[in-house]
Tab-separated table of C-alpha atoms and ligand atoms in Angstrom:
chain	number	residue	atom	x	y	z
O	21	UNK	CA	0.000	0.000	0.000
O	22	UNK	CA	1.226	3.483	-0.903
O	23	UNK	CA	0.245	6.257	1.487
O	24	UNK	CA	0.811	9.854	0.490
O	25	UNK	CA	0.108	12.106	3.424
O	26	UNK	CA	-0.096	15.906	3.063
O	27	UNK	CA	2.829	16.041	0.703
O	28	UNK	CA	4.212	19.405	-0.320
O	29	UNK	CA	6.955	19.816	-2.834
O	30	UNK	CA	8.514	23.104	-3.777
O	31	UNK	CA	11.393	23.860	-6.079
O	32	UNK	CA	13.680	26.797	-5.573
O	33	UNK	CA	13.767	29.247	-8.422
O	34	UNK	CA	15.935	32.219	-9.356
O	35	UNK	CA	16.205	35.134	-6.891
O	36	UNK	CA	15.525	32.882	-3.934
O	37	UNK	CA	11.868	32.382	-4.860
O	38	UNK	CA	10.263	29.004	-4.518
O	39	UNK	CA	7.650	27.334	-6.693
O	40	UNK	CA	5.012	25.070	-5.145
O	41	UNK	CA	4.671	22.051	-7.439
O	42	UNK	CA	2.542	20.001	-5.018
O	43	UNK	CA	0.297	21.411	-2.330
O	44	UNK	CA	-0.944	19.095	0.430
O	45	UNK	CA	-1.399	16.033	-1.737
O	46	UNK	CA	-2.923	13.065	0.085
O	47	UNK	CA	-3.705	9.799	-1.621
O	48	UNK	CA	-3.811	6.128	-0.710
O	49	UNK	CA	-3.225	3.370	-3.231
O	50	UNK	CA	-4.113	-0.111	-2.069
O	51	UNK	CA	-2.046	-3.184	-2.838
O	52	UNK	CA	-3.051	-4.520	-6.236
O	53	UNK	CA	-4.999	-1.421	-7.175
O	54	UNK	CA	-4.711	0.271	-10.575
O	55	UNK	CA	-4.849	4.039	-10.117
O	56	UNK	CA	-4.427	6.683	-12.799
O	57	UNK	CA	-3.632	10.336	-12.407
O	58	UNK	CA	-4.813	12.814	-15.022
O	59	UNK	CA	-4.290	16.549	-15.065
O	60	UNK	CA	-3.053	19.405	-17.213
O	61	UNK	CA	0.637	19.608	-17.961
O	62	UNK	CA	2.624	21.189	-15.173
O	63	UNK	CA	0.221	20.140	-12.397
O	64	UNK	CA	2.874	17.984	-10.741
O	65	UNK	CA	2.041	14.479	-11.973
O	66	UNK	CA	5.651	13.555	-12.718
O	67	UNK	CA	6.816	15.264	-9.542
O	68	UNK	CA	4.465	13.073	-7.508
O	69	UNK	CA	5.598	9.922	-9.304
O	70	UNK	CA	9.260	10.862	-8.822
O	71	UNK	CA	8.652	11.326	-5.093
O	72	UNK	CA	7.046	7.887	-4.805
O	73	UNK	CA	9.899	6.416	-6.858
O	74	UNK	CA	12.336	7.990	-4.396
O	75	UNK	CA	14.095	10.050	-7.087
O	76	UNK	CA	13.182	13.272	-5.253
O	77	UNK	CA	12.512	14.178	-1.626
O	78	UNK	CA	9.296	15.690	-0.252
O	79	UNK	CA	9.495	19.246	1.144
O	80	UNK	CA	7.020	18.227	3.856
O	81	UNK	CA	4.524	15.451	4.527
O	82	UNK	CA	5.267	11.753	4.127
O	83	UNK	CA	5.152	8.970	1.577
O	84	UNK	CA	5.192	5.406	2.833
O	85	UNK	CA	5.099	2.051	1.061
O	86	UNK	CA	3.795	-0.713	3.309
O	87	UNK	CA	4.505	1.485	6.289
O	88	UNK	CA	8.124	2.205	5.283
O	89	UNK	CA	9.015	5.824	4.614
O	90	UNK	CA	10.239	6.394	1.057
O	91	UNK	CA	13.600	8.135	1.019
O	92	UNK	CA	15.334	6.512	-1.946
O	93	UNK	CA	14.566	4.288	-4.936
O	94	UNK	CA	13.871	0.645	-4.063
O	95	UNK	CA	13.471	-2.711	-5.790
O	96	UNK	CA	9.799	-2.719	-4.772
O	97	UNK	CA	9.070	0.235	-7.125
O	98	UNK	CA	9.985	0.346	-10.794
O	99	UNK	CA	9.319	3.220	-13.167
O	100	UNK	CA	8.339	2.974	-16.839
O	101	UNK	CA	8.767	6.272	-18.694
O	102	UNK	CA	7.492	7.658	-21.973
O	103	UNK	CA	11.057	7.261	-23.248
O	104	UNK	CA	11.661	3.520	-23.341
O	105	UNK	CA	15.341	3.901	-22.359
O	106	UNK	CA	16.407	0.588	-23.933
O	107	UNK	CA	20.086	-0.091	-24.591
O	108	UNK	CA	20.445	0.154	-28.397
O	109	UNK	CA	23.382	-2.279	-28.474
O	110	UNK	CA	21.470	-5.076	-26.702
O	111	UNK	CA	18.825	-7.422	-28.120
O	112	UNK	CA	15.325	-7.587	-26.673
O	113	UNK	CA	16.363	-10.603	-24.593
O	114	UNK	CA	19.487	-8.924	-23.209
O	115	UNK	CA	17.648	-5.668	-22.533
O	116	UNK	CA	15.023	-7.488	-20.489
O	117	UNK	CA	17.544	-9.754	-18.733
O	118	UNK	CA	19.963	-6.903	-17.935
O	119	UNK	CA	18.597	-5.807	-14.556
O	120	UNK	CA	18.592	-9.375	-13.251
O	121	UNK	CA	22.404	-9.365	-13.078
O	122	UNK	CA	22.126	-7.587	-9.730
O	123	UNK	CA	20.106	-10.514	-8.371
O	124	UNK	CA	23.056	-12.878	-8.749
O	125	UNK	CA	21.247	-15.324	-11.038
O	126	UNK	CA	22.982	-17.486	-13.628
O	127	UNK	CA	22.734	-16.494	-17.284
O	128	UNK	CA	20.408	-19.432	-17.903
O	129	UNK	CA	18.089	-18.331	-15.093
O	130	UNK	CA	18.162	-14.713	-16.273
O	131	UNK	CA	17.266	-15.713	-19.810
O	132	UNK	CA	14.481	-18.020	-18.621
O	133	UNK	CA	12.853	-15.250	-16.577
O	134	UNK	CA	13.346	-12.678	-19.339
O	135	UNK	CA	11.848	-15.001	-21.969
O	136	UNK	CA	8.795	-15.514	-19.788
O	137	UNK	CA	8.160	-11.752	-19.547
O	138	UNK	CA	8.866	-11.229	-23.253
O	139	UNK	CA	6.170	-13.809	-23.898
O	140	UNK	CA	3.803	-11.961	-21.552
O	141	UNK	CA	4.134	-8.831	-23.718
O	142	UNK	CA	3.725	-10.904	-26.915
O	143	UNK	CA	7.226	-10.324	-28.267
O	144	UNK	CA	8.611	-13.889	-28.319
O	145	UNK	CA	9.119	-13.693	-32.083
O	146	UNK	CA	11.295	-10.612	-31.685
O	147	UNK	CA	13.508	-11.791	-28.864
O	148	UNK	CA	16.735	-11.448	-30.899
O	149	UNK	CA	15.922	-8.072	-32.448
O	150	UNK	CA	17.635	-4.813	-31.555
O	151	UNK	CA	15.609	-1.763	-30.464
O	152	UNK	CA	16.051	0.044	-33.814
O	153	UNK	CA	14.335	-2.903	-35.504
O	154	UNK	CA	11.183	-2.449	-33.401
O	155	UNK	CA	8.179	-0.121	-33.680
O	156	UNK	CA	7.454	2.415	-30.926
O	157	UNK	CA	4.768	0.169	-29.448
O	158	UNK	CA	7.091	-2.833	-29.413
O	159	UNK	CA	9.798	-0.824	-27.657
O	160	UNK	CA	7.318	0.089	-24.921
O	161	UNK	CA	6.419	-3.593	-24.611
O	162	UNK	CA	10.105	-4.344	-24.020
O	163	UNK	CA	10.233	-1.568	-21.422
O	164	UNK	CA	7.256	-3.142	-19.621
O	165	UNK	CA	8.822	-6.622	-19.763
O	166	UNK	CA	12.069	-5.193	-18.391
O	167	UNK	CA	10.176	-3.700	-15.446
O	168	UNK	CA	8.086	-6.836	-14.797
O	169	UNK	CA	11.063	-9.191	-14.846
O	170	UNK	CA	12.350	-7.516	-11.674
O	171	UNK	CA	9.064	-8.526	-10.025
O	172	UNK	CA	8.439	-5.238	-8.193
O	173	UNK	CA	5.334	-4.868	-6.062
O	174	UNK	CA	4.629	-1.482	-7.646
O	175	UNK	CA	4.847	-0.237	-11.217
O	176	UNK	CA	5.015	3.516	-11.634
O	177	UNK	CA	4.192	4.492	-15.213
O	178	UNK	CA	4.700	8.074	-16.409
O	179	UNK	CA	2.791	8.567	-19.679
O	180	UNK	CA	4.263	5.359	-21.100
O	181	UNK	CA	2.061	5.390	-24.212
O	182	UNK	CA	2.019	9.148	-24.870
O	183	UNK	CA	4.242	8.993	-27.950
O	184	UNK	CA	2.243	6.208	-29.626
O	185	UNK	CA	-0.531	6.478	-32.181
O	186	UNK	CA	-4.099	5.959	-31.007
O	187	UNK	CA	-4.513	2.372	-32.273
O	188	UNK	CA	-1.191	1.129	-30.891
O	189	UNK	CA	-2.029	2.810	-27.637
O	190	UNK	CA	-5.391	1.095	-27.386
O	191	UNK	CA	-3.915	-2.359	-28.019
O	192	UNK	CA	-1.169	-1.743	-25.470
O	193	UNK	CA	-3.590	-0.616	-22.808
O	194	UNK	CA	-5.686	-3.754	-23.289
O	195	UNK	CA	-2.526	-5.850	-22.936
O	196	UNK	CA	-1.442	-3.907	-19.865
O	197	UNK	CA	-4.841	-4.499	-18.277
O	198	UNK	CA	-4.455	-8.220	-18.979
O	199	UNK	CA	-0.974	-8.254	-17.419
O	200	UNK	CA	-2.279	-6.404	-14.384
O	201	UNK	CA	-5.198	-8.838	-14.003
O	202	UNK	CA	-2.747	-11.765	-14.150
O	203	UNK	CA	0.000	-10.391	-11.919
O	204	UNK	CA	-1.949	-8.323	-9.379
O	205	UNK	CA	0.721	-5.606	-9.343
O	206	UNK	CA	-0.033	-2.231	-7.835
O	207	UNK	CA	0.055	0.240	-10.715
O	208	UNK	CA	0.154	4.031	-10.616
O	209	UNK	CA	-0.337	5.284	-14.137
O	210	UNK	CA	0.053	8.863	-15.270
O	211	UNK	CA	-1.584	10.001	-18.458
O	212	UNK	CA	-3.283	13.006	-19.964
O	213	UNK	CA	-5.550	10.697	-21.932
O	214	UNK	CA	-8.854	10.315	-20.097
O	215	UNK	CA	-9.985	7.290	-22.088
O	216	UNK	CA	-6.752	5.501	-21.273
O	217	UNK	CA	-7.159	6.326	-17.583
O	218	UNK	CA	-10.748	5.071	-17.384
O	219	UNK	CA	-10.093	1.974	-19.481
O	220	UNK	CA	-7.216	0.900	-17.247
O	221	UNK	CA	-8.092	2.001	-13.752
O	222	UNK	CA	-9.987	1.101	-10.638
O	223	UNK	CA	-9.760	4.753	-9.697
O	224	UNK	CA	-8.923	7.953	-11.580
O	225	UNK	CA	-7.472	10.906	-9.682
O	226	UNK	CA	-7.868	14.323	-11.285
O	227	UNK	CA	-5.216	16.844	-10.353
O	228	UNK	CA	-5.566	20.600	-10.451
O	229	UNK	CA	-2.836	23.057	-11.195
O	230	UNK	CA	-1.243	26.168	-9.703
O	231	UNK	CA	-0.546	24.782	-7.235
O	232	UNK	CA	-0.632	21.078	-8.080
O	233	UNK	CA	-3.163	19.293	-5.901
O	234	UNK	CA	-5.751	16.537	-5.929
O	235	UNK	CA	-9.052	17.872	-7.213
O	236	UNK	CA	-11.319	14.853	-7.386
O	237	UNK	CA	-11.307	11.072	-7.441
O	238	UNK	CA	-13.520	8.818	-9.532
O	239	UNK	CA	-14.043	5.112	-8.874
O	240	UNK	CA	-14.444	3.017	-12.031
O	241	UNK	CA	-16.977	0.400	-11.083
O	242	UNK	CA	-17.235	-1.331	-14.452
O	243	UNK	CA	-16.704	-5.060	-14.991
O	244	UNK	CA	-13.202	-6.218	-15.959
O	245	UNK	CA	-11.864	-6.273	-18.558
O	246	UNK	CA	-13.153	-2.758	-19.163
O	247	UNK	CA	-14.966	-2.271	-22.465
O	248	UNK	CA	-14.967	1.073	-24.255
O	249	UNK	CA	-18.557	0.349	-25.275
O	250	UNK	CA	-19.642	0.065	-21.617
O	251	UNK	CA	-21.994	3.004	-20.845
O	252	UNK	CA	-20.418	3.290	-17.376
O	253	UNK	CA	-17.009	3.840	-18.931
O	254	UNK	CA	-18.390	6.355	-21.376
O	255	UNK	CA	-20.266	8.338	-18.731
O	256	UNK	CA	-17.191	8.464	-16.536
O	257	UNK	CA	-15.024	9.769	-19.365
O	258	UNK	CA	-17.422	12.679	-19.719
O	259	UNK	CA	-17.517	13.360	-15.999
O	260	UNK	CA	-13.749	13.440	-15.799
O	261	UNK	CA	-13.538	15.697	-18.823
O	262	UNK	CA	-15.923	18.082	-17.096
O	263	UNK	CA	-13.760	18.072	-13.975
O	264	UNK	CA	-10.723	18.810	-16.109
O	265	UNK	CA	-12.170	21.555	-18.282
O	266	UNK	CA	-11.656	24.299	-15.676
O	267	UNK	CA	-8.092	23.212	-15.212
O	268	UNK	CA	-7.356	23.137	-18.930
O	269	UNK	CA	-8.899	26.587	-19.273
O	270	UNK	CA	-6.586	27.850	-16.551
O	271	UNK	CA	-3.562	26.553	-18.410
O	272	UNK	CA	-4.630	28.051	-21.746
O	273	UNK	CA	-5.406	31.381	-20.081
O	274	UNK	CA	-1.957	31.435	-18.616
O	275	UNK	CA	-0.572	31.069	-22.126
O	276	UNK	CA	-2.980	33.183	-24.185
O	277	UNK	CA	-4.135	35.848	-21.754
O	278	UNK	CA	-6.930	36.214	-19.274
O	279	UNK	CA	-9.674	37.076	-21.750
O	280	UNK	CA	-9.688	33.504	-23.034
O	281	UNK	CA	-12.508	31.226	-22.023
O	282	UNK	CA	-13.657	27.856	-23.272
O	283	UNK	CA	-17.228	27.719	-24.456
O	284	UNK	CA	-19.415	25.748	-22.127
O	285	UNK	CA	-19.445	22.095	-23.169
O	286	UNK	CA	-16.860	22.841	-25.852
O	287	UNK	CA	-14.976	19.708	-24.963
O	288	UNK	CA	-17.232	17.428	-23.016
O	289	UNK	CA	-20.581	15.998	-23.913
O	290	UNK	CA	-22.921	15.680	-21.053
O	291	UNK	CA	-23.175	12.158	-19.755
O	292	UNK	CA	-26.913	12.427	-20.256
O	293	UNK	CA	-26.411	12.440	-24.055
O	294	UNK	CA	-25.223	8.888	-23.830
O	295	UNK	CA	-26.998	7.535	-20.812
O	296	UNK	CA	-30.470	8.946	-20.954
O	297	UNK	CA	-31.600	11.729	-18.631
O	298	UNK	CA	-31.890	10.802	-14.998
O	299	UNK	CA	-29.431	7.916	-15.002
V	322	ADP	N1	13.522	19.910	-10.830
V	322	ADP	C1	12.678	20.940	-10.951
V	322	ADP	N2	13.080	22.202	-10.669
V	322	ADP	C2	12.226	23.238	-10.765
V	322	ADP	N3	10.936	23.134	-11.132
V	322	ADP	C3	10.486	21.903	-11.430
V	322	ADP	C4	11.319	20.745	-11.357
V	322	ADP	N4	10.580	19.657	-11.703
V	322	ADP	C5	9.358	20.130	-11.991
V	322	ADP	N5	9.281	21.466	-11.823
V	322	ADP	C6	8.095	22.299	-11.998
V	322	ADP	O1	7.041	21.746	-11.252
V	322	ADP	C7	5.830	21.792	-11.971
V	322	ADP	C8	5.245	20.399	-12.138
V	322	ADP	O2	6.034	19.653	-13.055
V	322	ADP	P1	5.722	18.166	-13.474
V	322	ADP	O3	5.585	17.347	-12.254
V	322	ADP	O4	6.757	17.749	-14.462
V	322	ADP	O5	4.314	18.320	-14.182
V	322	ADP	P2	3.461	17.292	-15.070
V	322	ADP	O6	4.163	15.972	-15.069
V	322	ADP	O7	2.114	17.250	-14.438
V	322	ADP	O8	3.386	17.892	-16.445
V	322	ADP	C9	6.137	22.474	-13.307
V	322	ADP	O9	5.796	23.823	-13.223
V	322	ADP	C10	7.628	22.292	-13.452
V	322	ADP	O10	8.185	23.350	-14.191
V	323	MG	MG1	4.996	14.801	-16.591
């Protein structure tokens, strides 16, 4: 279980000023839960993930994993980034097996475990390929296999599919859901794609900006595997879009000037359009 308790994070800026990236963020993620965070760019999503990963330190408040205070990276938490970060000179098999060296396993054992995870991401046919011979989606599959092979309790994913086209993204999210259902990992997934968040998650957390904070949480109570045709999923997408519209407007205003405003319902459709009034 990840417990984030009144976490503040500020960064020092020029002239001794400080910038509040996270303001009293509290959130609990249960073991085995799939939670997504959505929010406009700059609202502190990556900052929060980096704090949980132990890459950065909180300014105040606490983050614990199973009761242990997070102060540094640990083998129980592995991060998957938008940039796959594969070694270009290693094959798929060697990329996935690489991290296992620190576990003191034999080469045979490392390859056996790596092959198993490569199979789980449907890349067995490409096990001897090099990264430059793979599509963007396949590279992200390797990155996921490389994280899973270490068998962490928690996967922290920071917009892992953001650079992929819509179709590839959809297939990958279905496969990730399947992996999650099989392995029972705890997953914290950051995205700015609402559909992706709802399709994957048990719970979607909407963050607000300036300063970055938790605005609202939505439980996704649809049957697994989630179906995009499920009216519950569809209605929730609209609700989350509504919750985000104010925040997006704030960001655009910051860029274009304060006279800017989004037309009401410019982005979202009311849930009632799809569900029938009164549902
Ligand atoms: N190391 C840093 N030093 C100074 N400011 C930072 C640093 N990291 C992030 N920030 C600022 O904190 C805010 C939140 O950033 P980030 O967490 O990357 O947002 P998001 O991932 O939601 O787009 C941004 O305004 C960003 O400029
Ligand atoms: Mg980010």
